[in-house]
Amino acid sequence: MMRADNLFKTFNPGTPLENPVLRGLSLTIESGQFLTVIGSNGAGKSTFLNAISGDVTPDSGSLFIDQQDVTRLASWQRAGLVARVFQDPLAGTCEGLTIEENLALAMQRGQRRGLSRAVKAAQREAFRDKLATLKLGLENRLGDRMGLLSGGQRQAVSLLMASLQPSRLLLLDEHTAALDPKTAAFVLELTDRIISENKLTALMVTHSMRQALDHGQRTVMLHQGRVVLDVSGEQRARMDVPDLLAMFEKTRGEQLDDDALLLG
Amino acid sequence: MSLISMMGALEIGLIFALVALGVLISFRLLNFPDLTADGSFPLGGAVAATLIVSGHNPWLACLIASGAGAGAGWVTAWLNVRLGILQLLASILVMIALYSINLRIMGAPNVALIGMPTVFAPFVDAAADNGWLIQPLLLAVIVVAAKLLLDAFLSSEAGLALRATGANPRMARAQGISTDRMTLAGMALSNGLIALAGALYVQTQGGADISMGIGTIVVGLAAVIIGETLLPPRSLWLITLATVLGALLYRLLIALALNADFIGLQAQDLNLITAVLVGLALILPRLKSRFGKRTGGTPR
Ligand SMILES: Nc1ncnc2c1ncn2[C@@H]1O[C@H](COP(=O)(O)OP(=O)(O)OP(=O)(O)O)[C@@H](O)[C@H]1O
Ligand SMILES: [Mg+2]
């Protein structure tokens, strides 16, 4: 379970570049729920995910993961609770390290790291089996540098890394945006499989309304740093992309009217 | 070049192999451009010399000297991660502060160690005059041990966390690694090694001198860069091996250049030779690939 309460975040406050990005964002995700998030560019989706992971500290508001108040924890302190896959395939892995070293790093997410060998022989077998499930032939390339892999391969490995350790929440920020359509479809399918196999609570940001409706059980729309639409269950099942688009346009219009009123 | 002067070059090369391993940790693994070395190398020397002169065991002196160096590296990292001072600037601050501190420790611009017990003394037979052979041998043992220990550490869980910190700090944090703590620890390790080199240096040179640190970082970097052109960075132990060999080769080339009378170079030309050597090492990979193409070898 993840609960965000009334989050506010303004970048560059008190300067001409002042940019209020989160404006009272509240959202609760139940355990085991797979939520998709849509919203236009600059709506604050990435900032919200960064606030959950601890990369961004909110100005006010609070964040709970399973009853634990994590608002003030640094990102590395929350890593045991939160797993994530970045949009940029280069961001989620270390290209200078080998595939098995990257997996070993993720294997210990949120745990104490001591002086025993990082990559143990027994682990290597487990890594090989896990990589084999990707069907990318990576199981024979444990010692290859991560930098040698294509973007799609790296995202697939990133997903695998995110699932090596149990987490309370999986964050996916447009993790297929940098991939070609075929690879993107493959990575999405893998995402669904990993989330359902591990019964993960997940939050996936996407720009594709199709993806937003086809994956997960609930969809929310962010606009100007707030949740403006929240659909699930029956209502969502009956929805199609044009319906969502229409609602999207409608809220945007209303929002504009609101702002016009405020200004006027 | 005589055998004895060759062994002399080897001896200094071995000492600078420790410096180069330290520089490898900061510049290459942690991605932390650190100039503290110019202060932590003489710090190691000053602490060791002062302790030995006041009658302490030379091995203990080395240990304490390393600890002092580790403290200096820790302070540089602290200025950066806690106070947000730019890496280069933080290290320059510590470096100049150490100049005064080193003077305080030594109490004079130099401390002589002639006739004092050193780590080498028990093995050297004065009658046989075998210091020229024993000193490089013992240093070789120390350097090999340092390399193997470093290899083992870097392939441990904590070592991997250190490498991830330098390679992709955001990813490292997402994996639960405190990049701040890793930077503090890594910089302490790096400068601890460099100070150990300083402590051994004064024991081979017969004393410590306040200006002995000038150019340490350049030599360390030169060794790392020469090592990188020497061997492909395929695995960790190859990288540390290349760094050690780079330091040895660097000193041998310097000795050759200075000893070849027909070139007419003298001791004061040392820095010029260093610049030329590092320059060559930097362009060598490009020359290699061009040469490879022309002879129809495998293109890279
Ligand atoms: N670290 C930062 N410093 C200053 N401004 C930032 C920072 N991070 C984000 N912003 C600004 O915050 C706003 C929201 O950015 P955010 O990345 O959260 O949007 P998004 O909804 O993810 O958009 P997109 O769909 O384009 O990814 C943008 O105007 C962006 O420029
Ligand atoms: Mg974004």
Coordinates of C-alpha atoms and ligand atoms in Angstrom, one line a residue:
Chain A
M1 CA 0.0 0.0 0.0
M2 CA 1.2 3.5 -0.9
R3 CA -0.4 6.7 0.2
A4 CA 0.5 10.2 -0.9
D5 CA -1.1 13.0 1.0
N6 CA -1.4 16.5 -0.3
L7 CA 2.1 16.7 -1.9
F8 CA 3.4 20.0 -3.0
K9 CA 6.6 20.7 -4.8
T10 CA 7.8 23.9 -6.4
F11 CA 11.0 24.0 -8.4
N12 CA 13.2 27.2 -8.2
P13 CA 10.9 28.9 -5.7
G14 CA 11.3 32.7 -5.4
T15 CA 13.0 33.0 -8.8
P16 CA 11.7 34.0 -12.2
L17 CA 11.9 30.2 -13.1
E18 CA 9.5 29.3 -10.2
N19 CA 7.6 26.3 -11.3
P20 CA 4.9 24.8 -9.1
V21 CA 4.9 21.1 -10.2
L22 CA 3.0 19.2 -7.5
R23 CA 0.0 21.1 -6.2
G24 CA -1.7 19.1 -3.6
L25 CA -1.4 15.6 -5.1
S26 CA -3.1 12.8 -3.1
L27 CA -3.3 9.2 -4.2
T28 CA -3.7 5.8 -2.5
I29 CA -2.6 2.6 -4.2
E30 CA -3.9 -0.6 -2.5
S31 CA -1.6 -3.6 -2.2
G32 CA -1.4 -5.7 -5.3
Q33 CA -2.9 -3.0 -7.4
F34 CA -1.3 -2.2 -10.8
L35 CA -2.0 1.5 -11.6
T36 CA -1.3 3.3 -14.9
V37 CA -0.7 7.0 -14.9
I38 CA -1.3 9.4 -17.9
G39 CA -1.0 13.1 -18.3
S40 CA 0.5 15.7 -20.7
N41 CA 4.1 16.7 -20.7
G42 CA 5.1 18.6 -17.6
A43 CA 2.0 17.4 -15.7
G44 CA 4.4 16.3 -12.9
K45 CA 4.3 12.5 -13.4
S46 CA 8.1 12.0 -13.2
T47 CA 8.3 14.4 -10.3
F48 CA 5.6 12.4 -8.5
L49 CA 7.6 9.2 -9.0
N50 CA 10.8 10.9 -7.9
A51 CA 9.0 12.0 -4.8
I52 CA 7.9 8.5 -4.1
S53 CA 11.4 7.1 -4.6
G54 CA 13.1 9.9 -2.7
D55 CA 15.0 11.6 -5.5
V56 CA 12.8 14.7 -5.0
T57 CA 11.9 16.0 -1.5
P58 CA 8.4 17.4 -1.4
D59 CA 7.9 20.9 0.1
S60 CA 5.0 19.7 2.1
G61 CA 2.7 16.7 2.3
S62 CA 3.5 13.2 3.4
L63 CA 4.2 9.8 1.9
F64 CA 3.4 6.4 3.4
I65 CA 4.5 3.0 2.2
D66 CA 2.7 0.2 4.2
Q67 CA 2.0 2.5 7.2
Q68 CA 5.6 3.6 7.3
D69 CA 6.2 7.3 6.9
V70 CA 8.9 7.6 4.3
T71 CA 8.5 11.4 3.6
R72 CA 11.9 12.2 5.1
L73 CA 13.9 9.2 4.1
A74 CA 16.7 9.5 1.5
S75 CA 16.2 7.5 -1.7
W76 CA 18.8 4.9 -0.7
Q77 CA 17.0 4.4 2.6
R78 CA 13.8 3.6 0.7
A79 CA 15.3 1.3 -1.8
G80 CA 14.3 -1.8 0.1
L81 CA 10.6 -0.7 -0.3
V82 CA 10.7 0.8 -3.8
A83 CA 12.0 -0.7 -7.0
R84 CA 12.1 1.3 -10.2
V85 CA 12.8 1.2 -13.9
F86 CA 13.8 4.4 -15.5
Q87 CA 12.7 5.8 -18.9
D88 CA 16.3 6.0 -20.1
P89 CA 17.7 2.5 -20.6
L90 CA 21.2 3.9 -19.6
A91 CA 19.9 5.2 -16.2
G92 CA 18.8 1.9 -14.6
T93 CA 22.0 -0.1 -15.0
C94 CA 25.8 0.5 -14.8
E95 CA 27.2 0.2 -18.3
G96 CA 30.7 -0.3 -17.1
L97 CA 29.8 -3.3 -15.0
T98 CA 29.0 -6.8 -16.3
I99 CA 25.5 -8.2 -16.5
E100 CA 26.1 -10.4 -13.5
E101 CA 27.5 -7.5 -11.5
N102 CA 24.4 -5.4 -12.2
L103 CA 22.2 -8.3 -11.2
A104 CA 24.2 -8.8 -8.0
L105 CA 23.8 -5.1 -7.2
A106 CA 20.0 -5.5 -7.6
M107 CA 20.0 -8.8 -5.7
Q108 CA 21.0 -6.8 -2.6
R109 CA 18.7 -3.8 -3.1
G110 CA 18.1 -2.3 0.3
Q111 CA 20.4 -4.7 2.2
R112 CA 23.7 -4.4 4.0
R113 CA 26.7 -4.9 1.8
G114 CA 29.6 -6.6 3.4
L115 CA 33.0 -8.0 2.3
S116 CA 31.9 -11.4 1.0
R117 CA 32.1 -11.9 -2.8
A118 CA 29.6 -9.9 -4.7
V119 CA 28.9 -12.5 -7.4
K120 CA 28.7 -16.0 -5.8
A121 CA 28.8 -19.2 -7.8
A122 CA 25.3 -20.3 -6.6
Q123 CA 23.9 -16.9 -7.6
R124 CA 25.3 -17.2 -11.0
E125 CA 23.1 -20.3 -11.7
A126 CA 20.0 -18.4 -10.5
F127 CA 20.9 -15.4 -12.7
R128 CA 21.3 -17.7 -15.7
D129 CA 17.9 -19.2 -15.1
K130 CA 16.2 -15.8 -14.7
L131 CA 17.9 -14.4 -17.8
A132 CA 16.8 -17.4 -19.8
T133 CA 13.2 -16.5 -19.1
L134 CA 13.8 -13.3 -21.1
K135 CA 14.6 -15.5 -24.2
L136 CA 17.1 -12.9 -25.3
G137 CA 20.1 -15.3 -25.2
L138 CA 21.6 -13.2 -22.3
E139 CA 22.0 -16.3 -20.1
N140 CA 25.3 -17.0 -21.9
R141 CA 26.6 -13.5 -21.6
L142 CA 26.8 -13.0 -17.8
G143 CA 30.3 -11.7 -18.0
D144 CA 29.6 -9.2 -20.8
R145 CA 29.6 -5.5 -20.0
M146 CA 26.1 -4.0 -19.7
G147 CA 27.1 -1.3 -22.2
L148 CA 27.2 -3.9 -25.0
L149 CA 23.4 -4.5 -24.7
S150 CA 20.8 -2.8 -26.8
G151 CA 18.3 -0.4 -25.2
G152 CA 15.5 -3.1 -25.2
Q153 CA 17.8 -5.7 -23.7
R154 CA 18.9 -3.3 -21.0
Q155 CA 15.3 -2.4 -20.1
A156 CA 14.4 -6.1 -19.9
V157 CA 17.3 -6.7 -17.6
S158 CA 16.3 -3.6 -15.6
L159 CA 12.9 -5.1 -15.1
L160 CA 14.4 -8.4 -14.0
M161 CA 16.7 -6.5 -11.6
A162 CA 13.6 -4.7 -10.1
S163 CA 12.1 -8.1 -9.3
L164 CA 15.1 -9.9 -7.8
Q165 CA 14.2 -8.5 -4.4
P166 CA 10.7 -8.2 -3.0
S167 CA 9.5 -4.6 -3.0
R168 CA 6.3 -2.9 -1.7
L169 CA 6.1 -0.8 -4.8
L170 CA 7.4 -0.9 -8.4
L171 CA 7.7 2.4 -10.2
L172 CA 7.9 2.4 -14.0
D173 CA 8.4 5.8 -15.7
E174 CA 7.7 5.5 -19.4
H175 CA 10.0 2.6 -19.4
T176 CA 9.2 1.6 -23.0
A177 CA 9.3 5.1 -24.5
A178 CA 12.9 4.8 -25.8
L179 CA 12.2 1.4 -27.5
D180 CA 10.9 0.5 -31.0
P181 CA 7.3 -0.7 -31.1
K182 CA 8.1 -4.4 -31.2
T183 CA 10.6 -4.2 -28.4
A184 CA 8.3 -2.0 -26.4
A185 CA 5.5 -4.6 -26.8
F186 CA 7.9 -7.3 -25.6
V187 CA 9.0 -5.3 -22.5
L188 CA 5.4 -4.5 -21.7
E189 CA 4.4 -8.1 -21.8
L190 CA 7.4 -8.9 -19.6
T191 CA 6.2 -6.2 -17.2
D192 CA 2.7 -7.7 -17.0
R193 CA 4.3 -11.1 -16.3
I194 CA 6.7 -10.0 -13.6
I195 CA 4.0 -7.9 -11.9
S196 CA 1.5 -10.8 -11.8
E197 CA 4.0 -13.5 -11.0
N198 CA 5.4 -11.5 -8.0
K199 CA 2.0 -10.0 -7.1
L200 CA 3.6 -6.5 -7.1
T201 CA 2.0 -3.2 -6.4
A202 CA 3.0 -1.1 -9.4
L203 CA 2.7 2.3 -10.8
M204 CA 3.3 2.8 -14.5
V205 CA 3.6 6.1 -16.3
T206 CA 2.8 6.0 -20.0
H207 CA 1.9 8.4 -22.8
S208 CA -0.1 5.8 -24.6
M209 CA -3.8 5.8 -23.6
R210 CA -4.1 2.4 -25.2
Q211 CA -1.4 1.1 -22.9
A212 CA -2.9 2.9 -19.9
L213 CA -6.3 1.1 -20.5
D214 CA -4.8 -2.3 -21.5
H215 CA -2.6 -2.8 -18.5
G216 CA -3.3 -2.8 -14.8
Q217 CA -6.6 -2.4 -13.0
R218 CA -6.8 1.3 -12.5
T219 CA -5.9 4.5 -14.4
V220 CA -5.4 8.0 -13.1
M221 CA -4.7 11.2 -15.0
L222 CA -2.4 13.9 -13.6
H223 CA -2.9 17.4 -14.6
Q224 CA -1.0 20.4 -13.2
G225 CA 0.2 18.4 -10.3
R226 CA -3.0 16.9 -9.2
V227 CA -5.1 13.8 -9.9
V228 CA -7.9 14.9 -12.1
L229 CA -9.3 11.6 -13.2
D230 CA -9.4 8.2 -11.5
V231 CA -11.1 5.3 -13.2
S232 CA -11.2 1.6 -12.3
G233 CA -13.5 -1.5 -12.3
E234 CA -16.6 -1.5 -14.5
Q235 CA -16.3 2.1 -15.7
R236 CA -12.8 1.5 -16.8
A237 CA -13.6 -1.9 -18.5
R238 CA -16.2 -0.1 -20.6
M239 CA -13.9 2.7 -21.6
D240 CA -12.0 3.0 -24.9
V241 CA -9.3 5.4 -26.0
P242 CA -11.7 8.0 -27.4
D243 CA -13.7 8.1 -24.1
L244 CA -10.5 8.6 -22.2
L245 CA -9.3 11.2 -24.7
A246 CA -12.6 13.0 -24.4
M247 CA -12.4 13.1 -20.6
F248 CA -8.8 14.3 -20.9
E249 CA -9.8 17.2 -23.1
K250 CA -12.7 17.9 -20.8
T251 CA -10.7 18.2 -17.7
R252 CA -8.1 20.2 -19.5
G253 CA -10.8 22.6 -20.7
E254 CA -12.3 22.9 -17.2
Q255 CA -8.9 23.5 -15.7
L256 CA -8.3 26.2 -18.2
D257 CA -11.6 27.7 -17.3
D258 CA -10.7 27.5 -13.6
D259 CA -7.4 29.3 -14.2
A260 CA -9.2 31.9 -16.4
L261 CA -11.6 32.5 -13.5
L262 CA -8.7 32.8 -11.0
L263 CA -6.9 35.2 -13.3
G264 CA -10.0 37.2 -14.2
Chain B
M1 CA 71.9 2.4 -17.6
S2 CA 73.5 0.4 -14.7
L3 CA 71.7 -2.3 -12.9
I4 CA 71.7 -0.3 -9.7
S5 CA 70.1 2.7 -11.2
M6 CA 67.6 0.5 -12.9
M7 CA 66.7 -1.0 -9.5
G8 CA 66.5 2.5 -8.1
A9 CA 63.9 3.4 -10.8
L10 CA 62.0 0.2 -10.1
E11 CA 62.0 1.0 -6.4
I12 CA 60.4 4.5 -7.0
G13 CA 58.1 2.9 -9.6
L14 CA 56.8 0.4 -7.0
I15 CA 56.2 3.2 -4.5
F16 CA 54.3 5.1 -7.1
A17 CA 52.3 2.0 -8.0
L18 CA 50.6 2.4 -4.6
V19 CA 49.9 6.1 -5.5
A20 CA 48.6 5.0 -8.9
L21 CA 46.2 2.5 -7.3
G22 CA 44.9 5.3 -5.0
V23 CA 44.4 7.5 -8.0
L24 CA 42.6 4.7 -9.8
I25 CA 40.1 4.5 -7.0
S26 CA 39.4 8.2 -6.9
F27 CA 39.6 9.3 -10.5
R28 CA 38.5 6.2 -12.3
L29 CA 36.3 4.1 -9.9
L30 CA 34.6 6.9 -7.9
N31 CA 34.8 9.5 -10.7
F32 CA 36.1 12.0 -8.1
P33 CA 38.9 14.3 -9.5
D34 CA 41.0 14.4 -6.4
L35 CA 44.2 16.4 -6.0
T36 CA 44.5 15.6 -2.2
A37 CA 47.4 13.3 -3.2
D38 CA 49.9 16.2 -3.3
G39 CA 49.2 16.7 0.4
S40 CA 48.4 13.1 1.5
F41 CA 51.6 11.6 0.1
P42 CA 53.9 14.0 2.1
L43 CA 51.5 13.6 5.0
G44 CA 52.2 9.9 5.1
G45 CA 55.9 10.7 4.8
A46 CA 55.8 13.3 7.6
V47 CA 53.9 11.1 10.0
A48 CA 56.0 8.1 9.4
A49 CA 59.3 10.0 9.6
T50 CA 58.3 11.8 12.8
L51 CA 57.2 8.6 14.5
I52 CA 60.3 6.6 13.5
V53 CA 62.6 9.4 14.7
S54 CA 60.7 9.4 18.0
G55 CA 61.4 5.7 18.4
H56 CA 58.3 4.0 17.2
N57 CA 58.2 0.7 15.2
P58 CA 58.5 1.6 11.5
W59 CA 55.6 -0.8 10.5
L60 CA 53.4 0.9 13.1
A61 CA 54.5 4.2 11.7
C62 CA 53.4 3.1 8.2
L63 CA 50.0 2.0 9.6
I64 CA 49.4 5.3 11.4
A65 CA 50.6 7.2 8.3
S66 CA 48.0 5.4 6.2
G67 CA 45.3 6.2 8.8
A68 CA 46.3 9.9 8.6
G69 CA 46.1 9.8 4.8
A70 CA 42.7 8.1 5.0
G71 CA 41.5 10.9 7.3
A72 CA 42.7 13.5 4.7
G73 CA 40.8 11.8 1.9
W74 CA 37.7 11.5 4.2
V75 CA 37.8 15.3 4.8
T76 CA 38.0 16.0 1.1
A77 CA 35.0 13.8 0.5
W78 CA 33.2 15.3 3.4
L79 CA 33.7 18.8 2.1
N80 CA 32.1 17.6 -1.2
V81 CA 29.2 15.4 -0.1
R82 CA 28.2 17.2 3.1
L83 CA 29.0 20.8 2.3
G84 CA 28.5 20.6 -1.5
I85 CA 32.0 22.1 -2.3
L86 CA 33.1 21.2 -5.9
Q87 CA 35.2 18.0 -5.9
L88 CA 38.3 19.6 -7.4
L89 CA 38.1 22.6 -5.1
A90 CA 37.5 20.5 -2.0
S91 CA 40.6 18.5 -2.7
I92 CA 42.7 21.7 -3.4
L93 CA 41.6 23.1 0.0
V94 CA 42.7 19.9 1.8
M95 CA 45.9 19.8 -0.2
I96 CA 47.0 23.3 0.8
A97 CA 45.9 22.9 4.4
L98 CA 48.0 19.7 4.5
Y99 CA 51.1 21.7 3.6
S100 CA 50.8 23.6 6.9
I101 CA 49.8 20.5 8.8
N102 CA 52.8 18.6 7.4
L103 CA 55.2 21.3 8.5
R104 CA 53.6 21.2 12.0
I105 CA 54.0 17.4 12.2
M106 CA 57.6 17.5 11.1
G107 CA 58.4 20.6 13.1
A108 CA 61.0 21.5 10.4
P109 CA 61.1 21.5 6.5
N110 CA 62.8 18.2 6.7
V111 CA 63.4 15.2 8.9
A112 CA 66.4 12.9 8.4
L113 CA 66.1 9.1 8.8
I114 CA 69.7 8.2 8.2
G115 CA 70.7 5.4 10.5
M116 CA 67.2 5.0 11.9
P117 CA 65.3 1.7 11.9
T118 CA 63.1 1.4 8.8
V119 CA 60.9 -1.4 7.5
F120 CA 63.8 -2.4 5.3
A121 CA 66.5 -2.3 7.9
P122 CA 66.1 -5.8 9.3
F123 CA 66.6 -7.3 5.8
V124 CA 69.5 -5.2 4.7
D125 CA 73.0 -6.4 5.4
A126 CA 75.2 -3.3 5.6
A127 CA 78.4 -5.3 5.0
A128 CA 77.1 -6.9 1.8
D129 CA 75.6 -3.5 0.7
N130 CA 72.5 -5.2 -0.6
G131 CA 70.0 -2.4 0.0
W132 CA 69.6 -1.7 -3.7
L133 CA 68.2 -5.2 -4.1
I134 CA 66.3 -5.8 -0.8
Q135 CA 64.3 -2.5 -0.9
P136 CA 62.7 -3.1 -4.3
L137 CA 62.1 -6.7 -3.4
L138 CA 60.2 -5.9 -0.1
L139 CA 58.3 -3.1 -1.9
A140 CA 57.3 -5.6 -4.6
V141 CA 55.9 -7.8 -2.0
I142 CA 53.9 -4.9 -0.5
V143 CA 52.6 -3.7 -3.9
V144 CA 51.5 -7.2 -4.9
A145 CA 49.7 -7.7 -1.6
A146 CA 48.1 -4.3 -1.9
K147 CA 46.9 -5.1 -5.5
L148 CA 45.5 -8.5 -4.5
L149 CA 43.7 -7.0 -1.4
L150 CA 42.3 -4.2 -3.5
D151 CA 41.1 -6.8 -6.2
A152 CA 39.4 -8.8 -3.5
F153 CA 37.8 -5.7 -2.0
L154 CA 36.5 -4.4 -5.3
S155 CA 34.9 -7.7 -6.1
S156 CA 33.1 -7.8 -2.8
E157 CA 29.6 -6.6 -2.2
A158 CA 30.9 -3.3 -0.7
G159 CA 33.5 -2.9 -3.5
L160 CA 30.8 -3.4 -6.1
A161 CA 28.7 -0.7 -4.4
L162 CA 31.7 1.6 -4.5
R163 CA 32.1 1.0 -8.3
A164 CA 28.4 1.6 -8.9
T165 CA 28.6 4.8 -6.9
G166 CA 31.2 6.1 -9.4
A167 CA 29.6 4.7 -12.5
N168 CA 25.9 5.6 -11.9
P169 CA 25.2 7.3 -8.6
R170 CA 21.4 7.6 -9.2
M171 CA 21.2 3.9 -10.0
A172 CA 23.3 3.1 -7.0
R173 CA 21.0 5.0 -4.7
A174 CA 18.0 3.3 -6.2
Q175 CA 19.7 0.0 -5.2
G176 CA 19.9 1.2 -1.6
I177 CA 23.6 2.3 -1.7
S178 CA 24.5 5.4 0.3
T179 CA 26.6 7.1 -2.4
D180 CA 27.7 9.6 0.2
R181 CA 29.1 7.0 2.5
M182 CA 30.7 5.1 -0.3
T183 CA 32.4 8.3 -1.5
L184 CA 33.7 9.0 2.0
A185 CA 35.0 5.4 2.4
G186 CA 36.5 5.2 -1.1
M187 CA 38.3 8.5 -0.8
A188 CA 39.7 7.4 2.6
L189 CA 40.9 4.2 1.0
S190 CA 42.5 6.0 -1.9
N191 CA 44.4 8.5 0.2
G192 CA 45.3 5.9 2.8
L193 CA 47.2 4.0 0.0
I194 CA 48.8 7.2 -1.2
A195 CA 50.0 8.1 2.4
L196 CA 51.3 4.5 2.7
A197 CA 53.4 5.2 -0.4
G198 CA 54.6 8.4 1.2
A199 CA 55.6 6.6 4.4
L200 CA 57.6 4.0 2.4
Y201 CA 59.1 6.7 0.2
V202 CA 60.7 8.5 3.1
Q203 CA 62.2 5.2 4.3
T204 CA 63.9 4.6 1.0
Q205 CA 65.1 8.2 0.6
G206 CA 66.5 8.6 4.1
G207 CA 64.2 11.3 5.2
A208 CA 61.1 13.4 4.6
D209 CA 61.0 16.8 2.9
I210 CA 58.2 19.3 2.9
S211 CA 58.2 19.6 -0.9
M212 CA 58.2 15.9 -1.5
G213 CA 54.6 15.9 -2.5
I214 CA 54.8 18.2 -5.5
G215 CA 53.6 16.5 -8.6
T216 CA 52.4 13.3 -6.9
I217 CA 49.0 13.4 -8.5
V218 CA 50.5 14.0 -12.0
V219 CA 52.7 10.9 -11.6
G220 CA 49.8 8.8 -10.3
L221 CA 47.6 9.9 -13.2
A222 CA 50.4 9.3 -15.7
A223 CA 50.7 5.8 -14.4
V224 CA 47.0 5.1 -14.6
I225 CA 46.8 6.5 -18.2
I226 CA 49.9 4.6 -19.4
G227 CA 48.5 1.5 -17.8
E228 CA 45.2 2.0 -19.7
T229 CA 47.0 2.1 -23.0
L230 CA 49.1 -0.9 -22.0
L231 CA 46.4 -3.5 -21.3
P232 CA 42.7 -3.7 -22.3
P233 CA 40.4 -2.9 -19.3
R234 CA 38.7 -6.3 -19.6
S235 CA 38.4 -7.1 -15.9
L236 CA 39.2 -5.7 -12.6
W237 CA 42.4 -7.5 -11.9
L238 CA 43.7 -6.5 -15.3
I239 CA 42.9 -2.9 -14.6
T240 CA 44.8 -2.9 -11.3
L241 CA 47.7 -4.9 -12.9
A242 CA 47.9 -2.3 -15.7
T243 CA 48.0 0.5 -13.2
V244 CA 50.9 -1.1 -11.4
L245 CA 52.8 -1.8 -14.6
G246 CA 52.0 1.7 -15.8
A247 CA 53.8 3.1 -12.7
L248 CA 56.8 0.9 -13.2
L249 CA 57.0 1.6 -17.0
Y250 CA 56.7 5.3 -16.3
R251 CA 59.7 5.4 -13.9
L252 CA 61.8 3.2 -16.2
L253 CA 61.1 5.5 -19.1
I254 CA 62.0 8.5 -17.0
A255 CA 65.2 6.8 -15.8
L256 CA 66.1 5.9 -19.4
A257 CA 65.5 9.4 -20.7
L258 CA 67.6 10.9 -17.9
N259 CA 70.4 8.4 -18.3
A260 CA 70.7 8.6 -22.0
D261 CA 73.5 11.1 -22.2
F262 CA 73.1 11.7 -25.9
I263 CA 69.6 13.3 -25.4
G264 CA 71.2 15.7 -22.9
L265 CA 68.2 15.7 -20.5
Q266 CA 68.8 16.6 -16.8
A267 CA 66.8 16.1 -13.6
Q268 CA 65.1 19.5 -14.0
D269 CA 63.5 18.2 -17.2
L270 CA 61.5 15.6 -15.3
N271 CA 58.2 17.4 -15.7
L272 CA 58.7 18.0 -19.4
I273 CA 59.4 14.3 -19.9
T274 CA 56.2 13.4 -17.8
A275 CA 54.1 15.7 -20.0
V276 CA 55.5 14.1 -23.2
L277 CA 55.0 10.6 -21.8
V278 CA 51.4 11.2 -20.8
G279 CA 50.7 12.9 -24.1
L280 CA 52.1 9.9 -26.0
A281 CA 50.1 7.5 -23.8
L282 CA 46.9 9.5 -24.6
I283 CA 47.4 9.4 -28.4
L284 CA 48.8 5.9 -28.6
P285 CA 45.4 4.1 -28.9
R286 CA 44.5 6.3 -31.8
L287 CA 47.9 5.7 -33.5
K288 CA 47.4 2.0 -32.9
S289 CA 44.0 1.9 -34.6
R290 CA 45.2 3.9 -37.5
F291 CA 48.2 1.7 -38.0
G292 CA 45.9 -1.4 -37.7
K293 CA 43.7 -0.1 -40.6
R294 CA 46.6 0.6 -42.9
T295 CA 48.0 -2.9 -42.5
G296 CA 44.6 -4.4 -43.0
G297 CA 44.5 -5.7 -39.4
T298 CA 41.2 -6.1 -37.6
P299 CA 39.4 -2.8 -37.4
R300 CA 38.2 -1.8 -33.9
Ligands
LIG1 N1 15.0 19.0 -10.9 C1 14.2 19.9 -11.5 N2 14.5 21.2 -11.4 C2 13.7 22.1 -12.0 N3 12.6 21.8 -12.7 C3 12.2 20.6 -12.8 C4 13.0 19.5 -12.2 N4 12.4 18.3 -12.5 C5 11.3 18.6 -13.2 N5 11.2 20.0 -13.4 C6 10.1 20.7 -14.1 O1 8.9 20.2 -13.6 C7 7.9 20.1 -14.5 C8 7.3 18.7 -14.5 O2 8.2 17.8 -14.9 P1 7.9 16.2 -14.9 O3 9.2 15.6 -15.4 O4 7.4 15.8 -13.6 O5 6.8 16.1 -16.0 P2 6.2 14.8 -16.6 O6 4.7 14.8 -16.3 O7 7.0 13.6 -16.2 O8 6.3 15.1 -18.1 P3 6.8 14.2 -19.4 O9 5.5 13.6 -19.8 O10 7.3 15.1 -20.4 O11 7.8 13.2 -18.9 C9 8.6 20.4 -15.9 O12 8.2 21.8 -16.2 C10 10.0 20.3 -15.6 O13 10.7 21.2 -16.3
MG2 MG 8.3 12.3 -17.2

